[in-house]
Amino acid sequence: MFTVRLSSRLCQDENKIAAFLEQAQTAFLGLADGGIPYVVPLNFVWLNGSFYFHAAEEGRKMDIMGRNPEACVTIGESYGTIPHPVPAKTDTAYMSVMAFGAIEPVPGLAEATAAMQAMLDKYAPGFHRERLASVHVERYVSSMGSKTAVFKLTARQLTAKESEKPSE
């Protein structure tokens, strides 16, 4: 178990954390490629207590996840600088979440379709009138000729930190 060193920044409000994860736009997926770190930005959704994302069924990320499914997901948002007359006390308002766990392919088509629909709702709200058909998720092939796979990481450990911007 990892602990947050600066405990005054620890956020344990589950509703606040969930609201943050539902609106944050980019996650950074950290993987270990042998002894070499590999971090990739990706779109994600926080759904039913797990991080969901999609990827091509082939490529470096897939190779690494196949060898070692242990991963870290990091999401952070900056809310601006908090100036102070003493330079060393100048700070940044932010919130961040780190989650550790094993990545697994989403086991069923219904769950994968729900995750992909949640991504459409998050990143293109109101654009598609019809719900995503499971046959689309099952058969989709990208312009690069690769099928899309849906994955999830259910956190064994999740920590959140924040520094709130002082009220004006």
PDB file of C-alpha atoms in Angstrom:
ATOM      1  CA  MET A   1       0.000   0.000   0.000  1.00  0.00           C
ATOM      2  CA  PHE A   2       1.187   3.465  -0.860  1.00  0.00           C
ATOM      3  CA  THR A   3       0.407   6.447   1.312  1.00  0.00           C
ATOM      4  CA  VAL A   4      -0.018  10.092   0.396  1.00  0.00           C
ATOM      5  CA  ARG A   5       3.019  11.896   1.813  1.00  0.00           C
ATOM      6  CA  LEU A   6       1.305  15.276   2.184  1.00  0.00           C
ATOM      7  CA  SER A   7      -1.713  14.055   4.141  1.00  0.00           C
ATOM      8  CA  SER A   8      -3.220  17.554   4.347  1.00  0.00           C
ATOM      9  CA  ARG A   9      -3.916  17.264   0.598  1.00  0.00           C
ATOM     10  CA  LEU A  10      -5.627  13.874   0.869  1.00  0.00           C
ATOM     11  CA  CYS A  11      -9.203  13.799  -0.460  1.00  0.00           C
ATOM     12  CA  GLN A  12     -11.383  10.982   0.849  1.00  0.00           C
ATOM     13  CA  ASP A  13     -14.769  12.344  -0.226  1.00  0.00           C
ATOM     14  CA  GLU A  14     -15.982   9.557  -2.523  1.00  0.00           C
ATOM     15  CA  ASN A  15     -18.661  11.750  -4.117  1.00  0.00           C
ATOM     16  CA  LYS A  16     -16.127  14.468  -4.915  1.00  0.00           C
ATOM     17  CA  ILE A  17     -13.699  11.912  -6.332  1.00  0.00           C
ATOM     18  CA  ALA A  18     -16.416  10.325  -8.493  1.00  0.00           C
ATOM     19  CA  ALA A  19     -17.557  13.745  -9.767  1.00  0.00           C
ATOM     20  CA  PHE A  20     -13.948  14.607 -10.633  1.00  0.00           C
ATOM     21  CA  LEU A  21     -13.409  11.315 -12.487  1.00  0.00           C
ATOM     22  CA  GLU A  22     -16.667  11.693 -14.398  1.00  0.00           C
ATOM     23  CA  GLN A  23     -15.654  15.096 -15.818  1.00  0.00           C
ATOM     24  CA  ALA A  24     -11.866  14.698 -16.268  1.00  0.00           C
ATOM     25  CA  GLN A  25     -10.912  14.325 -19.910  1.00  0.00           C
ATOM     26  CA  THR A  26      -7.554  12.536 -20.043  1.00  0.00           C
ATOM     27  CA  ALA A  27      -6.068   9.669 -18.072  1.00  0.00           C
ATOM     28  CA  PHE A  28      -2.450   8.601 -18.221  1.00  0.00           C
ATOM     29  CA  LEU A  29      -1.971   4.843 -18.200  1.00  0.00           C
ATOM     30  CA  GLY A  30       1.363   3.787 -16.731  1.00  0.00           C
ATOM     31  CA  LEU A  31       2.701   0.382 -17.688  1.00  0.00           C
ATOM     32  CA  ALA A  32       6.023  -1.391 -17.100  1.00  0.00           C
ATOM     33  CA  ASP A  33       7.728  -2.616 -20.262  1.00  0.00           C
ATOM     34  CA  GLY A  34      10.324  -4.741 -18.531  1.00  0.00           C
ATOM     35  CA  GLY A  35      12.456  -2.136 -16.783  1.00  0.00           C
ATOM     36  CA  ILE A  36      11.275   0.692 -19.041  1.00  0.00           C
ATOM     37  CA  PRO A  37       8.297   2.856 -18.044  1.00  0.00           C
ATOM     38  CA  TYR A  38       5.625   3.394 -20.695  1.00  0.00           C
ATOM     39  CA  VAL A  39       2.925   6.019 -20.106  1.00  0.00           C
ATOM     40  CA  VAL A  40       0.202   6.728 -22.627  1.00  0.00           C
ATOM     41  CA  PRO A  41      -2.637   9.287 -22.512  1.00  0.00           C
ATOM     42  CA  LEU A  42      -6.101   7.973 -23.223  1.00  0.00           C
ATOM     43  CA  ASN A  43      -9.807   8.694 -23.092  1.00  0.00           C
ATOM     44  CA  PHE A  44     -11.551   6.888 -20.277  1.00  0.00           C
ATOM     45  CA  VAL A  45     -14.757   6.586 -18.332  1.00  0.00           C
ATOM     46  CA  TRP A  46     -15.233   5.950 -14.630  1.00  0.00           C
ATOM     47  CA  LEU A  47     -18.126   3.525 -14.476  1.00  0.00           C
ATOM     48  CA  ASN A  48     -19.298   1.242 -11.668  1.00  0.00           C
ATOM     49  CA  GLY A  49     -16.056   1.740  -9.736  1.00  0.00           C
ATOM     50  CA  SER A  50     -13.712   0.914 -12.630  1.00  0.00           C
ATOM     51  CA  PHE A  51     -11.752   2.792 -15.272  1.00  0.00           C
ATOM     52  CA  TYR A  52     -12.714   1.736 -18.805  1.00  0.00           C
ATOM     53  CA  PHE A  53     -10.784   2.483 -21.978  1.00  0.00           C
ATOM     54  CA  HIS A  54     -10.447   1.061 -25.456  1.00  0.00           C
ATOM     55  CA  ALA A  55      -7.443   0.229 -27.580  1.00  0.00           C
ATOM     56  CA  ALA A  56      -6.488  -1.414 -30.826  1.00  0.00           C
ATOM     57  CA  GLU A  57      -6.081  -5.169 -30.423  1.00  0.00           C
ATOM     58  CA  GLU A  58      -2.463  -4.883 -31.517  1.00  0.00           C
ATOM     59  CA  GLY A  59       0.456  -2.616 -30.776  1.00  0.00           C
ATOM     60  CA  ARG A  60       2.940  -1.807 -28.045  1.00  0.00           C
ATOM     61  CA  LYS A  61       0.326  -1.130 -25.344  1.00  0.00           C
ATOM     62  CA  MET A  62      -1.302  -4.515 -26.004  1.00  0.00           C
ATOM     63  CA  ASP A  63       2.054  -6.296 -25.966  1.00  0.00           C
ATOM     64  CA  ILE A  64       3.006  -4.731 -22.631  1.00  0.00           C
ATOM     65  CA  MET A  65      -0.397  -5.403 -21.027  1.00  0.00           C
ATOM     66  CA  GLY A  66      -0.160  -9.026 -22.200  1.00  0.00           C
ATOM     67  CA  ARG A  67       3.162  -9.474 -20.415  1.00  0.00           C
ATOM     68  CA  ASN A  68       2.265  -7.482 -17.297  1.00  0.00           C
ATOM     69  CA  PRO A  69      -1.324  -6.389 -16.599  1.00  0.00           C
ATOM     70  CA  GLU A  70      -0.347  -4.382 -13.489  1.00  0.00           C
ATOM     71  CA  ALA A  71      -0.880  -0.692 -14.153  1.00  0.00           C
ATOM     72  CA  CYS A  72      -1.364   2.760 -12.739  1.00  0.00           C
ATOM     73  CA  VAL A  73      -3.951   5.250 -13.979  1.00  0.00           C
ATOM     74  CA  THR A  74      -3.279   8.911 -13.175  1.00  0.00           C
ATOM     75  CA  ILE A  75      -5.677  11.791 -13.755  1.00  0.00           C
ATOM     76  CA  GLY A  76      -4.920  15.373 -12.805  1.00  0.00           C
ATOM     77  CA  GLU A  77      -6.510  18.753 -13.416  1.00  0.00           C
ATOM     78  CA  SER A  78      -4.965  22.136 -12.634  1.00  0.00           C
ATOM     79  CA  TYR A  79      -7.325  24.897 -11.502  1.00  0.00           C
ATOM     80  CA  GLY A  80      -4.769  27.701 -11.593  1.00  0.00           C
ATOM     81  CA  THR A  81      -1.993  29.280  -9.606  1.00  0.00           C
ATOM     82  CA  ILE A  82      -2.468  30.459  -6.029  1.00  0.00           C
ATOM     83  CA  PRO A  83      -0.072  33.417  -5.810  1.00  0.00           C
ATOM     84  CA  HIS A  84       1.536  34.415  -2.534  1.00  0.00           C
ATOM     85  CA  PRO A  85       3.859  37.333  -1.654  1.00  0.00           C
ATOM     86  CA  VAL A  86       6.426  34.763  -0.486  1.00  0.00           C
ATOM     87  CA  PRO A  87       7.523  32.880  -3.632  1.00  0.00           C
ATOM     88  CA  ALA A  88       8.025  29.590  -1.778  1.00  0.00           C
ATOM     89  CA  LYS A  89       4.369  29.695  -0.688  1.00  0.00           C
ATOM     90  CA  THR A  90       2.999  30.128  -4.217  1.00  0.00           C
ATOM     91  CA  ASP A  91       0.950  27.022  -4.996  1.00  0.00           C
ATOM     92  CA  THR A  92      -1.344  25.421  -7.554  1.00  0.00           C
ATOM     93  CA  ALA A  93      -5.001  24.561  -7.102  1.00  0.00           C
ATOM     94  CA  TYR A  94      -5.557  21.041  -8.394  1.00  0.00           C
ATOM     95  CA  MET A  95      -7.122  17.653  -7.979  1.00  0.00           C
ATOM     96  CA  SER A  96      -5.515  14.361  -8.897  1.00  0.00           C
ATOM     97  CA  VAL A  97      -6.297  10.677  -8.625  1.00  0.00           C
ATOM     98  CA  MET A  98      -3.963   7.701  -8.851  1.00  0.00           C
ATOM     99  CA  ALA A  99      -5.301   4.166  -9.098  1.00  0.00           C
ATOM    100  CA  PHE A 100      -3.360   0.910  -9.058  1.00  0.00           C
ATOM    101  CA  GLY A 101      -4.628  -2.451 -10.244  1.00  0.00           C
ATOM    102  CA  ALA A 102      -4.566  -5.058 -12.980  1.00  0.00           C
ATOM    103  CA  ILE A 103      -5.951  -4.372 -16.436  1.00  0.00           C
ATOM    104  CA  GLU A 104      -8.305  -6.964 -17.809  1.00  0.00           C
ATOM    105  CA  PRO A 105     -10.226  -7.266 -21.060  1.00  0.00           C
ATOM    106  CA  VAL A 106     -13.908  -6.557 -20.491  1.00  0.00           C
ATOM    107  CA  PRO A 107     -15.374 -10.064 -20.389  1.00  0.00           C
ATOM    108  CA  GLY A 108     -18.777  -9.554 -21.984  1.00  0.00           C
ATOM    109  CA  LEU A 109     -20.180  -7.718 -24.965  1.00  0.00           C
ATOM    110  CA  ALA A 110     -22.938  -6.064 -22.891  1.00  0.00           C
ATOM    111  CA  GLU A 111     -20.397  -4.557 -20.463  1.00  0.00           C
ATOM    112  CA  ALA A 112     -18.100  -3.473 -23.333  1.00  0.00           C
ATOM    113  CA  THR A 113     -21.027  -1.827 -25.142  1.00  0.00           C
ATOM    114  CA  ALA A 114     -22.106  -0.024 -21.951  1.00  0.00           C
ATOM    115  CA  ALA A 115     -18.546   1.277 -21.466  1.00  0.00           C
ATOM    116  CA  MET A 116     -18.299   2.472 -25.069  1.00  0.00           C
ATOM    117  CA  GLN A 117     -21.727   4.132 -24.802  1.00  0.00           C
ATOM    118  CA  ALA A 118     -20.573   5.893 -21.639  1.00  0.00           C
ATOM    119  CA  MET A 119     -17.524   7.166 -23.567  1.00  0.00           C
ATOM    120  CA  LEU A 120     -19.745   8.503 -26.346  1.00  0.00           C
ATOM    121  CA  ASP A 121     -21.961  10.184 -23.745  1.00  0.00           C
ATOM    122  CA  LYS A 122     -18.901  11.749 -22.095  1.00  0.00           C
ATOM    123  CA  TYR A 123     -16.900  12.859 -25.129  1.00  0.00           C
ATOM    124  CA  ALA A 124     -19.685  13.538 -27.669  1.00  0.00           C
ATOM    125  CA  PRO A 125     -22.783  14.285 -25.553  1.00  0.00           C
ATOM    126  CA  GLY A 126     -25.971  14.532 -27.586  1.00  0.00           C
ATOM    127  CA  PHE A 127     -24.218  13.885 -30.903  1.00  0.00           C
ATOM    128  CA  HIS A 128     -25.577  10.380 -31.518  1.00  0.00           C
ATOM    129  CA  ARG A 129     -29.339  10.014 -31.305  1.00  0.00           C
ATOM    130  CA  GLU A 130     -29.308   6.225 -31.230  1.00  0.00           C
ATOM    131  CA  ARG A 131     -27.695   4.092 -28.544  1.00  0.00           C
ATOM    132  CA  LEU A 132     -24.591   2.193 -29.583  1.00  0.00           C
ATOM    133  CA  ALA A 133     -25.436  -1.246 -30.941  1.00  0.00           C
ATOM    134  CA  SER A 134     -23.468  -4.134 -29.492  1.00  0.00           C
ATOM    135  CA  VAL A 135     -22.866  -5.419 -33.027  1.00  0.00           C
ATOM    136  CA  HIS A 136     -20.889  -2.219 -33.706  1.00  0.00           C
ATOM    137  CA  VAL A 137     -18.639  -2.859 -30.714  1.00  0.00           C
ATOM    138  CA  GLU A 138     -18.260  -6.504 -31.690  1.00  0.00           C
ATOM    139  CA  ARG A 139     -17.361  -5.880 -35.351  1.00  0.00           C
ATOM    140  CA  TYR A 140     -15.691  -2.450 -35.444  1.00  0.00           C
ATOM    141  CA  VAL A 141     -12.378  -2.299 -37.301  1.00  0.00           C
ATOM    142  CA  SER A 142     -10.392   0.953 -37.326  1.00  0.00           C
ATOM    143  CA  SER A 143      -9.041   2.689 -40.409  1.00  0.00           C
ATOM    144  CA  MET A 144      -5.696   1.081 -39.480  1.00  0.00           C
ATOM    145  CA  GLY A 145      -7.311  -2.349 -39.903  1.00  0.00           C
ATOM    146  CA  SER A 146      -7.340  -3.312 -36.213  1.00  0.00           C
ATOM    147  CA  LYS A 147     -10.270  -4.421 -34.102  1.00  0.00           C
ATOM    148  CA  THR A 148     -11.001  -2.416 -30.986  1.00  0.00           C
ATOM    149  CA  ALA A 149     -10.852  -4.052 -27.572  1.00  0.00           C
ATOM    150  CA  VAL A 150     -12.341  -2.669 -24.354  1.00  0.00           C
ATOM    151  CA  PHE A 151     -10.459  -2.916 -21.062  1.00  0.00           C
ATOM    152  CA  LYS A 152     -11.004  -2.049 -17.445  1.00  0.00           C
ATOM    153  CA  LEU A 153      -8.902  -1.434 -14.408  1.00  0.00           C
ATOM    154  CA  THR A 154     -10.614  -1.937 -11.070  1.00  0.00           C
ATOM    155  CA  ALA A 155      -8.478  -0.202  -8.483  1.00  0.00           C
ATOM    156  CA  ARG A 156      -7.000  -2.219  -5.650  1.00  0.00           C
ATOM    157  CA  GLN A 157      -5.853   1.136  -4.323  1.00  0.00           C
ATOM    158  CA  LEU A 158      -7.060   4.613  -5.213  1.00  0.00           C
ATOM    159  CA  THR A 159      -5.755   7.853  -3.753  1.00  0.00           C
ATOM    160  CA  ALA A 160      -6.896  11.395  -4.419  1.00  0.00           C
ATOM    161  CA  LYS A 161      -5.227  14.684  -3.582  1.00  0.00           C
ATOM    162  CA  GLU A 162      -6.407  18.240  -3.892  1.00  0.00           C
ATOM    163  CA  SER A 163      -5.455  21.798  -3.205  1.00  0.00           C
ATOM    164  CA  GLU A 164      -8.545  23.934  -3.378  1.00  0.00           C
ATOM    165  CA  LYS A 165      -8.345  27.452  -4.743  1.00  0.00           C
ATOM    166  CA  PRO A 166      -9.028  29.898  -1.939  1.00  0.00           C
ATOM    167  CA  SER A 167     -12.317  31.778  -2.221  1.00  0.00           C
ATOM    168  CA  GLU A 168     -11.870  35.295  -3.577  1.00  0.00           C
TER     169      GLU A 168
END
